[in-house]
Amino acid sequence: MNDGRPLGQPSCYYYSTILEGYKSAGFDVEILRKATTDSIESEEVAIILIEKRLDFSCYVPDGFGTGDCLIISDDRLHIIDFKYGMGVLVDAVDNPQMKLYALGALEIYDSLYDINEVSMTIFQPRRKNVSTWTVPVEELKCWAEEELKPKAVKAYNGEGEYIPGEWCTFCKAAVRCRARAEEKLKLAQTEFKMPPLLTDNEIEEILFILPDLTKWANEITAYATDAAVNHGKEWNGFKVVEGRSVRKYKDEDAIAEKAVASGFKDIYRKSLIPMTEMQKLMGKTKFEEILGDLIYKPPGKPTLAPNSDKRPAMNVADAKNEFNEIMED
């Protein structure tokens, strides 16, 4: 039964259009195929395993994971991991998670195959990212014994030092972590002066810290709000209030009827559908063919970014003009 979507689309409760633009991304798939073909092209026999549970508890107490795809040939193990998210670009080079999966796979298959090296590929279609890294088995096991195992045992026993960093992003305890809070509050503990009196070095230091500090502050606010609204938590000095909202029509048909009856006719606004919907309606090829020469991308507002940002630097004079226009608006 057709539920309104174009024929050929899956009709299922679990179907989502989120990956619609990526499911047939030939570019990504071709790169992925090239990255993995080397694992088996020289072998007459290779095995492929999907969603394989991998136990690496001999290095990390109670440690295990699930390998999305494993390709094993005579002397090579290739692990492929699908990353659905697009918020963080994930690189396969020296990736700890991938190395753990490799260790788990070696525990199972190293005695059956004479595996000399492991290739690890991360496929992240929503970021158009296909990343592969290859490491000798001997080097991987050396890392596991000398670096991974001692740290894993310490962490399992609740020992060692808490070191906040970008790895805190997916930690369930990140919001209430004392070490992370102390690190973020270092900036607040600074004796601030008026901005014009700050040195250039101080301003640069603050600019580097602010994004992470702002993110942490928003996480604290979200956590405290959720606890108060959904779990009845009372915070000293704070109360739950109704947020700002905008007025809305109760019944648009009734509104239109009364407005017209009162002599007001120009009550509708007609506008083009959003560009994304237009492209979906026409299809990407037809969209470019019909409307391509009428589409443009205006320059973004000037913003400060660290030198590690991949975007090219703007011309300072152009940036100044853009900034002044924004201030005038």
JSON list of N, CA and C in Angstrom, two decimals, residues 225-271:
[
{"chain": "A", "resi": 225, "resn": "THR", "atom": "N", "xyz": [17.55, 22.13, 34.58]},
{"chain": "A", "resi": 225, "resn": "THR", "atom": "CA", "xyz": [16.17, 22.37, 34.16]},
{"chain": "A", "resi": 225, "resn": "THR", "atom": "C", "xyz": [15.39, 21.06, 34.07]},
{"chain": "A", "resi": 226, "resn": "ASP", "atom": "N", "xyz": [16.01, 20.05, 33.46]},
{"chain": "A", "resi": 226, "resn": "ASP", "atom": "CA", "xyz": [15.36, 18.74, 33.35]},
{"chain": "A", "resi": 226, "resn": "ASP", "atom": "C", "xyz": [15.07, 18.15, 34.73]},
{"chain": "A", "resi": 227, "resn": "ALA", "atom": "N", "xyz": [16.03, 18.28, 35.65]},
{"chain": "A", "resi": 227, "resn": "ALA", "atom": "CA", "xyz": [15.83, 17.75, 37.00]},
{"chain": "A", "resi": 227, "resn": "ALA", "atom": "C", "xyz": [14.67, 18.44, 37.70]},
{"chain": "A", "resi": 228, "resn": "ALA", "atom": "N", "xyz": [14.54, 19.75, 37.49]},
{"chain": "A", "resi": 228, "resn": "ALA", "atom": "CA", "xyz": [13.48, 20.51, 38.15]},
{"chain": "A", "resi": 228, "resn": "ALA", "atom": "C", "xyz": [12.11, 20.24, 37.51]},
{"chain": "A", "resi": 229, "resn": "VAL", "atom": "N", "xyz": [12.06, 20.24, 36.18]},
{"chain": "A", "resi": 229, "resn": "VAL", "atom": "CA", "xyz": [10.78, 20.10, 35.48]},
{"chain": "A", "resi": 229, "resn": "VAL", "atom": "C", "xyz": [10.26, 18.67, 35.49]},
{"chain": "A", "resi": 230, "resn": "ASN", "atom": "N", "xyz": [11.14, 17.71, 35.24]},
{"chain": "A", "resi": 230, "resn": "ASN", "atom": "CA", "xyz": [10.70, 16.33, 35.07]},
{"chain": "A", "resi": 230, "resn": "ASN", "atom": "C", "xyz": [10.88, 15.44, 36.30]},
{"chain": "A", "resi": 231, "resn": "HIS", "atom": "N", "xyz": [11.66, 15.89, 37.27]},
{"chain": "A", "resi": 231, "resn": "HIS", "atom": "CA", "xyz": [11.94, 15.03, 38.42]},
{"chain": "A", "resi": 231, "resn": "HIS", "atom": "C", "xyz": [11.69, 15.73, 39.76]},
{"chain": "A", "resi": 232, "resn": "GLY", "atom": "N", "xyz": [11.11, 16.92, 39.71]},
{"chain": "A", "resi": 232, "resn": "GLY", "atom": "CA", "xyz": [10.72, 17.60, 40.95]},
{"chain": "A", "resi": 232, "resn": "GLY", "atom": "C", "xyz": [11.87, 18.14, 41.79]},
{"chain": "A", "resi": 233, "resn": "LYS", "atom": "N", "xyz": [13.06, 18.25, 41.24]},
{"chain": "A", "resi": 233, "resn": "LYS", "atom": "CA", "xyz": [14.20, 18.75, 41.98]},
{"chain": "A", "resi": 233, "resn": "LYS", "atom": "C", "xyz": [14.04, 20.24, 42.26]},
{"chain": "A", "resi": 234, "resn": "GLU", "atom": "N", "xyz": [14.32, 20.64, 43.50]},
{"chain": "A", "resi": 234, "resn": "GLU", "atom": "CA", "xyz": [14.27, 22.06, 43.87]},
{"chain": "A", "resi": 234, "resn": "GLU", "atom": "C", "xyz": [15.69, 22.57, 44.08]},
{"chain": "A", "resi": 235, "resn": "TRP", "atom": "N", "xyz": [16.04, 23.58, 43.31]},
{"chain": "A", "resi": 235, "resn": "TRP", "atom": "CA", "xyz": [17.37, 24.19, 43.43]},
{"chain": "A", "resi": 235, "resn": "TRP", "atom": "C", "xyz": [17.25, 25.47, 44.24]},
{"chain": "A", "resi": 236, "resn": "ASN", "atom": "N", "xyz": [18.09, 25.62, 45.25]},
{"chain": "A", "resi": 236, "resn": "ASN", "atom": "CA", "xyz": [18.06, 26.81, 46.09]},
{"chain": "A", "resi": 236, "resn": "ASN", "atom": "C", "xyz": [18.31, 28.06, 45.26]},
{"chain": "A", "resi": 237, "resn": "GLY", "atom": "N", "xyz": [17.39, 29.02, 45.38]},
{"chain": "A", "resi": 237, "resn": "GLY", "atom": "CA", "xyz": [17.54, 30.28, 44.67]},
{"chain": "A", "resi": 237, "resn": "GLY", "atom": "C", "xyz": [16.95, 30.28, 43.27]},
{"chain": "A", "resi": 238, "resn": "PHE", "atom": "N", "xyz": [16.35, 29.15, 42.87]},
{"chain": "A", "resi": 238, "resn": "PHE", "atom": "CA", "xyz": [15.77, 29.06, 41.53]},
{"chain": "A", "resi": 238, "resn": "PHE", "atom": "C", "xyz": [14.36, 28.49, 41.59]},
{"chain": "A", "resi": 239, "resn": "LYS", "atom": "N", "xyz": [13.57, 28.83, 40.60]},
{"chain": "A", "resi": 239, "resn": "LYS", "atom": "CA", "xyz": [12.21, 28.31, 40.49]},
{"chain": "A", "resi": 239, "resn": "LYS", "atom": "C", "xyz": [11.89, 28.05, 39.02]},
{"chain": "A", "resi": 240, "resn": "VAL", "atom": "N", "xyz": [10.93, 27.20, 38.78]},
{"chain": "A", "resi": 240, "resn": "VAL", "atom": "CA", "xyz": [10.50, 26.91, 37.41]},
{"chain": "A", "resi": 240, "resn": "VAL", "atom": "C", "xyz": [9.45, 27.93, 37.01]},
{"chain": "A", "resi": 241, "resn": "VAL", "atom": "N", "xyz": [9.68, 28.62, 35.92]},
{"chain": "A", "resi": 241, "resn": "VAL", "atom": "CA", "xyz": [8.72, 29.61, 35.43]},
{"chain": "A", "resi": 241, "resn": "VAL", "atom": "C", "xyz": [8.35, 29.28, 33.99]},
{"chain": "A", "resi": 242, "resn": "GLU", "atom": "N", "xyz": [7.31, 29.92, 33.52]},
{"chain": "A", "resi": 242, "resn": "GLU", "atom": "CA", "xyz": [6.89, 29.71, 32.14]},
{"chain": "A", "resi": 242, "resn": "GLU", "atom": "C", "xyz": [7.77, 30.53, 31.21]},
{"chain": "A", "resi": 243, "resn": "GLY", "atom": "N", "xyz": [8.33, 29.87, 30.21]},
{"chain": "A", "resi": 243, "resn": "GLY", "atom": "CA", "xyz": [9.20, 30.57, 29.27]},
{"chain": "A", "resi": 243, "resn": "GLY", "atom": "C", "xyz": [8.41, 31.47, 28.33]},
{"chain": "A", "resi": 244, "resn": "ARG", "atom": "N", "xyz": [9.12, 32.28, 27.59]},
{"chain": "A", "resi": 244, "resn": "ARG", "atom": "CA", "xyz": [8.46, 33.18, 26.64]},
{"chain": "A", "resi": 244, "resn": "ARG", "atom": "C", "xyz": [7.86, 32.39, 25.49]},
{"chain": "A", "resi": 245, "resn": "SER", "atom": "N", "xyz": [6.76, 32.86, 24.98]},
{"chain": "A", "resi": 245, "resn": "SER", "atom": "CA", "xyz": [6.11, 32.21, 23.84]},
{"chain": "A", "resi": 245, "resn": "SER", "atom": "C", "xyz": [5.50, 33.28, 22.95]},
{"chain": "A", "resi": 246, "resn": "VAL", "atom": "N", "xyz": [5.09, 32.90, 21.76]},
{"chain": "A", "resi": 246, "resn": "VAL", "atom": "CA", "xyz": [4.46, 33.84, 20.84]},
{"chain": "A", "resi": 246, "resn": "VAL", "atom": "C", "xyz": [3.00, 33.44, 20.63]},
{"chain": "A", "resi": 247, "resn": "ARG", "atom": "N", "xyz": [2.19, 34.43, 20.31]},
{"chain": "A", "resi": 247, "resn": "ARG", "atom": "CA", "xyz": [0.77, 34.16, 20.09]},
{"chain": "A", "resi": 247, "resn": "ARG", "atom": "C", "xyz": [0.56, 33.32, 18.83]},
{"chain": "A", "resi": 248, "resn": "LYS", "atom": "N", "xyz": [-0.46, 32.47, 18.87]},
{"chain": "A", "resi": 248, "resn": "LYS", "atom": "CA", "xyz": [-0.77, 31.62, 17.73]},
{"chain": "A", "resi": 248, "resn": "LYS", "atom": "C", "xyz": [-2.27, 31.62, 17.47]},
{"chain": "A", "resi": 249, "resn": "TYR", "atom": "N", "xyz": [-2.64, 31.36, 16.21]},
{"chain": "A", "resi": 249, "resn": "TYR", "atom": "CA", "xyz": [-4.05, 31.23, 15.87]},
{"chain": "A", "resi": 249, "resn": "TYR", "atom": "C", "xyz": [-4.58, 29.91, 16.42]},
{"chain": "A", "resi": 250, "resn": "LYS", "atom": "N", "xyz": [-5.78, 29.95, 16.99]},
{"chain": "A", "resi": 250, "resn": "LYS", "atom": "CA", "xyz": [-6.41, 28.71, 17.46]},
{"chain": "A", "resi": 250, "resn": "LYS", "atom": "C", "xyz": [-6.92, 27.89, 16.29]},
{"chain": "A", "resi": 251, "resn": "ASP", "atom": "N", "xyz": [-7.55, 28.58, 15.32]},
{"chain": "A", "resi": 251, "resn": "ASP", "atom": "CA", "xyz": [-8.16, 27.90, 14.17]},
{"chain": "A", "resi": 251, "resn": "ASP", "atom": "C", "xyz": [-7.99, 28.80, 12.95]},
{"chain": "A", "resi": 252, "resn": "GLU", "atom": "N", "xyz": [-7.10, 28.44, 12.03]},
{"chain": "A", "resi": 252, "resn": "GLU", "atom": "CA", "xyz": [-6.80, 29.29, 10.88]},
{"chain": "A", "resi": 252, "resn": "GLU", "atom": "C", "xyz": [-8.00, 29.47, 9.95]},
{"chain": "A", "resi": 253, "resn": "ASP", "atom": "N", "xyz": [-8.79, 28.42, 9.80]},
{"chain": "A", "resi": 253, "resn": "ASP", "atom": "CA", "xyz": [-9.98, 28.54, 8.93]},
{"chain": "A", "resi": 253, "resn": "ASP", "atom": "C", "xyz": [-10.96, 29.55, 9.51]},
{"chain": "A", "resi": 254, "resn": "ALA", "atom": "N", "xyz": [-11.17, 29.48, 10.81]},
{"chain": "A", "resi": 254, "resn": "ALA", "atom": "CA", "xyz": [-12.09, 30.41, 11.47]},
{"chain": "A", "resi": 254, "resn": "ALA", "atom": "C", "xyz": [-11.55, 31.84, 11.41]},
{"chain": "A", "resi": 255, "resn": "ILE", "atom": "N", "xyz": [-10.24, 31.98, 11.55]},
{"chain": "A", "resi": 255, "resn": "ILE", "atom": "CA", "xyz": [-9.61, 33.29, 11.46]},
{"chain": "A", "resi": 255, "resn": "ILE", "atom": "C", "xyz": [-9.85, 33.90, 10.08]},
{"chain": "A", "resi": 256, "resn": "ALA", "atom": "N", "xyz": [-9.60, 33.09, 9.03]},
{"chain": "A", "resi": 256, "resn": "ALA", "atom": "CA", "xyz": [-9.77, 33.56, 7.66]},
{"chain": "A", "resi": 256, "resn": "ALA", "atom": "C", "xyz": [-11.22, 33.96, 7.39]},
{"chain": "A", "resi": 257, "resn": "GLU", "atom": "N", "xyz": [-12.14, 33.14, 7.87]},
{"chain": "A", "resi": 257, "resn": "GLU", "atom": "CA", "xyz": [-13.57, 33.41, 7.64]},
{"chain": "A", "resi": 257, "resn": "GLU", "atom": "C", "xyz": [-13.99, 34.73, 8.27]},
{"chain": "A", "resi": 258, "resn": "LYS", "atom": "N", "xyz": [-13.56, 34.98, 9.50]},
{"chain": "A", "resi": 258, "resn": "LYS", "atom": "CA", "xyz": [-13.95, 36.21, 10.19]},
{"chain": "A", "resi": 258, "resn": "LYS", "atom": "C", "xyz": [-13.27, 37.43, 9.58]},
{"chain": "A", "resi": 259, "resn": "ALA", "atom": "N", "xyz": [-12.00, 37.26, 9.19]},
{"chain": "A", "resi": 259, "resn": "ALA", "atom": "CA", "xyz": [-11.28, 38.39, 8.61]},
{"chain": "A", "resi": 259, "resn": "ALA", "atom": "C", "xyz": [-11.91, 38.82, 7.29]},
{"chain": "A", "resi": 260, "resn": "VAL", "atom": "N", "xyz": [-12.25, 37.85, 6.43]},
{"chain": "A", "resi": 260, "resn": "VAL", "atom": "CA", "xyz": [-12.88, 38.15, 5.14]},
{"chain": "A", "resi": 260, "resn": "VAL", "atom": "C", "xyz": [-14.26, 38.75, 5.35]},
{"chain": "A", "resi": 261, "resn": "ALA", "atom": "N", "xyz": [-15.00, 38.21, 6.30]},
{"chain": "A", "resi": 261, "resn": "ALA", "atom": "CA", "xyz": [-16.34, 38.72, 6.59]},
{"chain": "A", "resi": 261, "resn": "ALA", "atom": "C", "xyz": [-16.30, 40.16, 7.07]},
{"chain": "A", "resi": 262, "resn": "SER", "atom": "N", "xyz": [-15.17, 40.55, 7.64]},
{"chain": "A", "resi": 262, "resn": "SER", "atom": "CA", "xyz": [-15.01, 41.91, 8.15]},
{"chain": "A", "resi": 262, "resn": "SER", "atom": "C", "xyz": [-14.43, 42.85, 7.10]},
{"chain": "A", "resi": 263, "resn": "GLY", "atom": "N", "xyz": [-14.24, 42.34, 5.87]},
{"chain": "A", "resi": 263, "resn": "GLY", "atom": "CA", "xyz": [-13.80, 43.20, 4.78]},
{"chain": "A", "resi": 263, "resn": "GLY", "atom": "C", "xyz": [-12.31, 43.18, 4.50]},
{"chain": "A", "resi": 264, "resn": "PHE", "atom": "N", "xyz": [-11.57, 42.33, 5.20]},
{"chain": "A", "resi": 264, "resn": "PHE", "atom": "CA", "xyz": [-10.12, 42.24, 4.97]},
{"chain": "A", "resi": 264, "resn": "PHE", "atom": "C", "xyz": [-9.84, 41.07, 4.02]},
{"chain": "A", "resi": 265, "resn": "LYS", "atom": "N", "xyz": [-9.31, 41.38, 2.83]},
{"chain": "A", "resi": 265, "resn": "LYS", "atom": "CA", "xyz": [-9.11, 40.34, 1.82]},
{"chain": "A", "resi": 265, "resn": "LYS", "atom": "C", "xyz": [-7.63, 39.92, 1.66]},
{"chain": "A", "resi": 266, "resn": "ASP", "atom": "N", "xyz": [-6.75, 40.87, 1.85]},
{"chain": "A", "resi": 266, "resn": "ASP", "atom": "CA", "xyz": [-5.32, 40.57, 1.64]},
{"chain": "A", "resi": 266, "resn": "ASP", "atom": "C", "xyz": [-4.73, 39.93, 2.90]},
{"chain": "A", "resi": 267, "resn": "ILE", "atom": "N", "xyz": [-5.17, 38.71, 3.18]},
{"chain": "A", "resi": 267, "resn": "ILE", "atom": "CA", "xyz": [-4.76, 38.06, 4.45]},
{"chain": "A", "resi": 267, "resn": "ILE", "atom": "C", "xyz": [-3.85, 36.86, 4.23]},
{"chain": "A", "resi": 268, "resn": "TYR", "atom": "N", "xyz": [-3.53, 36.56, 2.98]},
{"chain": "A", "resi": 268, "resn": "TYR", "atom": "CA", "xyz": [-2.67, 35.41, 2.70]},
{"chain": "A", "resi": 268, "resn": "TYR", "atom": "C", "xyz": [-1.32, 35.87, 2.14]},
{"chain": "A", "resi": 269, "resn": "ARG", "atom": "N", "xyz": [-0.29, 35.12, 2.44]},
{"chain": "A", "resi": 269, "resn": "ARG", "atom": "CA", "xyz": [1.04, 35.38, 1.91]},
{"chain": "A", "resi": 269, "resn": "ARG", "atom": "C", "xyz": [1.48, 34.15, 1.13]},
{"chain": "A", "resi": 270, "resn": "LYS", "atom": "N", "xyz": [1.88, 34.35, -0.13]},
{"chain": "A", "resi": 270, "resn": "LYS", "atom": "CA", "xyz": [2.31, 33.23, -0.97]},
{"chain": "A", "resi": 270, "resn": "LYS", "atom": "C", "xyz": [3.83, 33.30, -1.15]},
{"chain": "A", "resi": 271, "resn": "SER", "atom": "N", "xyz": [4.51, 32.21, -0.88]},
{"chain": "A", "resi": 271, "resn": "SER", "atom": "CA", "xyz": [5.97, 32.21, -1.01]},
{"chain": "A", "resi": 271, "resn": "SER", "atom": "C", "xyz": [6.44, 30.86, -1.56]}
]
